[in-house]
Coordinates of C-alpha atoms in Angstrom, one line a residue:
M1 CA -15.5 -8.4 9.7
R2 CA -15.2 -5.2 7.5
V3 CA -17.8 -2.6 8.3
P4 CA -19.8 -1.6 5.2
A5 CA -18.7 1.8 3.9
E6 CA -21.1 4.7 3.8
E7 CA -21.5 5.8 0.2
D8 CA -19.8 9.2 0.6
S9 CA -17.3 8.4 3.4
L10 CA -13.8 9.6 2.8
E11 CA -10.4 8.9 4.3
I12 CA -7.2 10.5 3.2
A13 CA -3.8 8.8 3.7
V14 CA -0.9 11.1 4.6
P15 CA 2.4 9.1 4.3
A16 CA 5.0 10.4 6.7
F17 CA 8.7 9.5 6.6
D18 CA 11.0 11.7 8.8
E19 CA 8.4 14.5 8.6
A20 CA 8.8 15.9 12.1
A21 CA 9.4 19.4 10.8
R22 CA 6.4 19.5 8.4
L23 CA 3.8 16.9 9.5
E24 CA 1.8 19.0 12.1
R25 CA 1.6 22.1 9.9
G26 CA 0.5 20.0 6.8
F27 CA -2.0 18.0 8.9
R28 CA -3.6 21.1 10.5
L29 CA -3.9 22.8 7.1
L30 CA -5.7 19.8 5.6
R31 CA -7.9 19.2 8.7
A32 CA -8.9 22.9 8.8
W33 CA -9.8 22.9 5.1
L34 CA -11.9 19.7 5.4
D35 CA -13.7 21.0 8.5
G36 CA -14.4 24.4 6.8
N37 CA -15.6 23.1 3.5
G38 CA -18.2 20.4 4.0
F39 CA -15.9 17.5 4.8
R40 CA -16.1 17.6 8.6
G41 CA -16.7 13.8 8.8
A42 CA -13.7 13.0 6.5
K43 CA -11.0 11.1 8.2
I44 CA -7.2 11.2 7.9
C45 CA -4.8 8.3 8.3
I46 CA -1.2 9.3 9.1
A47 CA 0.9 6.4 7.7
E48 CA 4.2 6.8 9.4
N49 CA 6.8 4.6 7.8
G50 CA 10.3 4.0 9.0
S51 CA 10.9 7.4 10.5
R52 CA 14.1 8.1 12.5
D53 CA 13.0 11.4 14.0
A54 CA 10.0 12.5 16.1
T55 CA 7.4 11.7 13.4
P56 CA 5.9 8.7 15.2
R57 CA 5.3 10.7 18.4
I58 CA 3.8 13.6 16.4
A59 CA 1.5 11.3 14.5
D60 CA 0.3 9.7 17.7
A61 CA -0.3 13.1 19.3
L62 CA -2.4 14.3 16.4
A63 CA -4.4 11.1 16.4
A64 CA -5.0 11.5 20.1
E65 CA -6.1 15.2 19.6
F66 CA -8.6 14.3 16.9
P67 CA -9.7 10.7 17.9
E68 CA -13.0 10.8 15.9
T69 CA -11.4 11.7 12.6
T70 CA -7.7 10.7 12.7
R71 CA -5.7 7.6 13.2
A72 CA -2.0 6.8 13.0
I73 CA -0.4 3.6 11.7
H74 CA 3.3 2.7 11.9
L75 CA 5.3 0.7 9.4
P76 CA 8.8 -0.5 10.0
R77 CA 10.1 0.2 6.5
A78 CA 10.4 3.6 4.7
S79 CA 8.2 3.1 1.7
L80 CA 5.6 5.3 0.2
A81 CA 3.9 2.4 -1.6
D82 CA 3.8 0.3 1.6
A83 CA 2.4 3.2 3.6
L84 CA -0.4 3.9 1.1
R85 CA -1.3 0.2 0.7
A86 CA -1.5 -0.3 4.5
A87 CA -3.6 2.8 5.0
W88 CA -6.0 2.0 2.3
A89 CA -6.3 -1.7 3.1
S90 CA -7.3 -0.9 6.7
S91 CA -9.8 1.8 5.8
D92 CA -13.6 1.5 6.0
A93 CA -14.2 4.6 3.8
A94 CA -15.8 4.3 0.4
L95 CA -13.5 6.9 -1.1
L96 CA -9.8 6.9 -0.4
G97 CA -7.2 9.6 -0.9
Y98 CA -3.6 10.5 -0.7
C99 CA -2.0 13.8 0.1
D100 CA 1.7 14.5 0.8
A101 CA 2.5 15.5 4.4
D102 CA 3.7 18.9 3.4
M103 CA 0.4 19.6 1.5
A104 CA 2.3 20.8 -1.5
T105 CA -0.9 20.3 -3.5
A106 CA -3.5 22.8 -2.4
P107 CA -6.3 21.1 -0.3
E108 CA -9.1 22.8 -2.3
H109 CA -8.6 20.2 -5.0
V110 CA -10.0 17.6 -2.6
A111 CA -13.5 18.9 -3.4
E112 CA -13.0 18.5 -7.1
A113 CA -11.6 15.0 -6.9
V114 CA -14.4 13.8 -4.6
A115 CA -17.1 15.4 -6.8
L116 CA -15.7 13.6 -9.9
L117 CA -15.9 10.2 -8.1
R118 CA -19.4 10.9 -6.9
E119 CA -20.7 12.2 -10.2
R120 CA -19.0 9.6 -12.5
P121 CA -19.7 6.1 -11.1
R122 CA -17.4 4.3 -13.5
L123 CA -14.4 6.5 -12.7
R124 CA -11.8 4.7 -10.7
L125 CA -8.9 7.2 -10.1
V126 CA -8.6 10.9 -9.9
S127 CA -5.0 12.0 -10.1
G128 CA -3.6 15.5 -9.7
S129 CA -1.2 16.8 -12.4
R130 CA 1.3 19.5 -12.4
R131 CA 1.7 19.3 -16.1
L132 CA -1.7 20.2 -17.5
P133 CA -2.2 23.7 -19.1
A134 CA -4.2 25.0 -16.2
S135 CA -1.8 23.7 -13.5
V136 CA 0.0 26.2 -11.4
V137 CA 3.5 25.2 -10.1
N138 CA 5.4 27.6 -7.8
G139 CA 8.9 27.4 -6.4
R140 CA 10.2 24.4 -8.4
A141 CA 13.7 24.7 -9.6
P142 CA 14.1 24.3 -13.4
G143 CA 16.4 21.3 -13.0
R144 CA 13.9 19.4 -10.8
R145 CA 11.1 20.4 -13.3
A146 CA 13.1 19.1 -16.2
L147 CA 14.0 15.8 -14.5
S148 CA 10.3 15.3 -13.6
R149 CA 9.3 15.7 -17.2
I150 CA 12.0 13.2 -18.3
Y151 CA 10.7 10.7 -15.7
A152 CA 7.1 11.2 -16.9
F153 CA 8.2 10.6 -20.5
C154 CA 10.1 7.5 -19.7
V155 CA 7.2 6.1 -17.6
N156 CA 4.8 6.6 -20.5
L157 CA 7.2 5.1 -23.0
A158 CA 7.8 2.0 -20.8
L159 CA 4.1 1.4 -20.0
G160 CA 2.5 2.6 -23.2
T161 CA 0.4 5.1 -21.4
R162 CA -0.6 8.8 -21.9
F163 CA -1.1 10.2 -18.4
T164 CA 0.9 13.4 -17.6
D165 CA 2.0 13.2 -14.0
S166 CA 1.8 10.0 -12.0
A167 CA 4.3 11.2 -9.4
C168 CA 2.1 14.0 -8.1
G169 CA 1.2 13.4 -4.4
F170 CA -2.5 13.8 -4.8
K171 CA -4.7 10.9 -5.7
F172 CA -8.3 9.8 -4.9
L173 CA -9.9 6.4 -5.7
R174 CA -12.7 4.1 -4.8
R175 CA -12.1 1.5 -2.1
A176 CA -14.0 -1.1 -4.1
W177 CA -11.5 -0.7 -6.9
F178 CA -8.5 -0.7 -4.6
E179 CA -9.7 -4.0 -3.1
E180 CA -10.1 -5.4 -6.5
I181 CA -6.6 -4.6 -7.7
A182 CA -4.6 -4.8 -4.4
G183 CA -3.4 -8.3 -5.0
T184 CA -2.0 -7.4 -8.5
L185 CA 0.0 -4.4 -7.3
V186 CA 3.8 -4.8 -7.5
A187 CA 5.1 -1.2 -7.5
E188 CA 7.6 -0.1 -4.9
D189 CA 7.7 3.3 -3.4
Y190 CA 7.0 6.2 -5.8
A191 CA 6.1 4.1 -8.8
L192 CA 2.8 3.1 -7.2
G193 CA 1.3 6.2 -8.7
A194 CA 2.3 5.0 -12.2
E195 CA 0.8 1.6 -11.5
L196 CA -2.5 2.9 -10.4
A197 CA -2.7 5.3 -13.3
L198 CA -1.8 2.5 -15.7
L199 CA -4.6 0.3 -14.5
A200 CA -7.2 3.1 -14.4
E201 CA -6.2 4.4 -17.9
R202 CA -6.5 0.9 -19.4
A203 CA -10.0 0.7 -18.0
G204 CA -10.9 4.1 -19.4
A205 CA -11.5 5.3 -15.8
L206 CA -8.7 7.8 -15.1
A207 CA -9.3 11.5 -14.7
E208 CA -6.4 13.9 -14.3
I209 CA -7.1 17.3 -12.8
P210 CA -4.8 20.4 -12.9
V211 CA -3.6 21.4 -9.4
R212 CA -2.0 24.3 -7.7
W213 CA 1.3 23.0 -6.3
E214 CA 4.0 24.7 -4.3
E215 CA 7.5 23.4 -3.5
R216 CA 8.0 23.1 0.2
A217 CA 11.2 23.3 2.1
G218 CA 12.6 20.2 3.7
T219 CA 11.6 17.6 1.1
H220 CA 13.2 14.2 1.4
V221 CA 12.8 13.4 -2.3
R222 CA 16.0 13.3 -4.2
V223 CA 15.0 13.5 -7.8
L224 CA 17.8 11.6 -9.5
P225 CA 18.0 8.7 -7.0
T226 CA 14.2 8.5 -7.0
I227 CA 14.1 8.3 -10.8
F228 CA 16.7 5.5 -10.9
S229 CA 15.1 3.5 -8.1
S230 CA 11.6 4.0 -9.7
A231 CA 12.9 2.8 -13.1
A232 CA 13.3 -0.8 -11.9
S233 CA 9.9 -0.7 -10.3
V234 CA 8.3 0.6 -13.6
L235 CA 9.9 -2.3 -15.5
K236 CA 8.5 -4.6 -12.9
I237 CA 5.0 -3.1 -13.4
R238 CA 5.3 -3.5 -17.2
R239 CA 6.2 -7.2 -16.8
A240 CA 3.4 -7.9 -14.2
H241 CA 0.6 -6.2 -16.1
A242 CA 1.6 -7.4 -19.6
K243 CA 0.7 -10.9 -18.3
N244 CA -2.3 -9.9 -16.2
P245 CA -5.5 -8.4 -17.7
T246 CA -6.8 -5.2 -16.3
P247 CA -9.5 -6.0 -13.6
R248 CA -13.0 -5.7 -15.1
A249 CA -15.0 -2.5 -14.8
F250 CA -17.7 -2.5 -12.1

């Protein structure tokens, strides 16, 4: 039986695929920020998925070091979407989050995202954006930046949406909403962000916030292959949600 969530409880999912070189640093950065900024009770779920390196061992070691606030789950297939869905579906927190393992998005934005969800009861999703006027992006090569913009344009064209950056690895949402829509989600891997943003935008319940973001060495994301693989998933999303109405507001 699911334990009732405390109103302000928070758990952040950190997907980890072959992140042995970056996971511990990113985790400790996030944990230290949470503990030092009024979120000592917030939990972290390391969602290791299909890793071929020492990531599973590191994830388990961190969970053992912080047993009250950290858990590790392991999935056989490398998939960001699978990792997030598994982490969120098994959480008892009222508010759910997602941060990349390298903490490319500055952790101080957690406070803003949580505050928005607490202050605006009808808000469903808070999504970080690297493409708003107040966003600060450091270290990103011009070619990667251009391809990212092209991807965002194509996603909006395909889905008829207006959000600016569904691919940013920083999202916060209500567990009640995730449970409501979980059975309708069809996205694979990185396109899950676009699907969540689509459903929230249709409901008038999406907030994008500008973030400070820094390119980290050792990324496994290859922009062109990711764009091509996400394209099929975006079309799948369009077909699925053209037939299905957006879940009602709560």
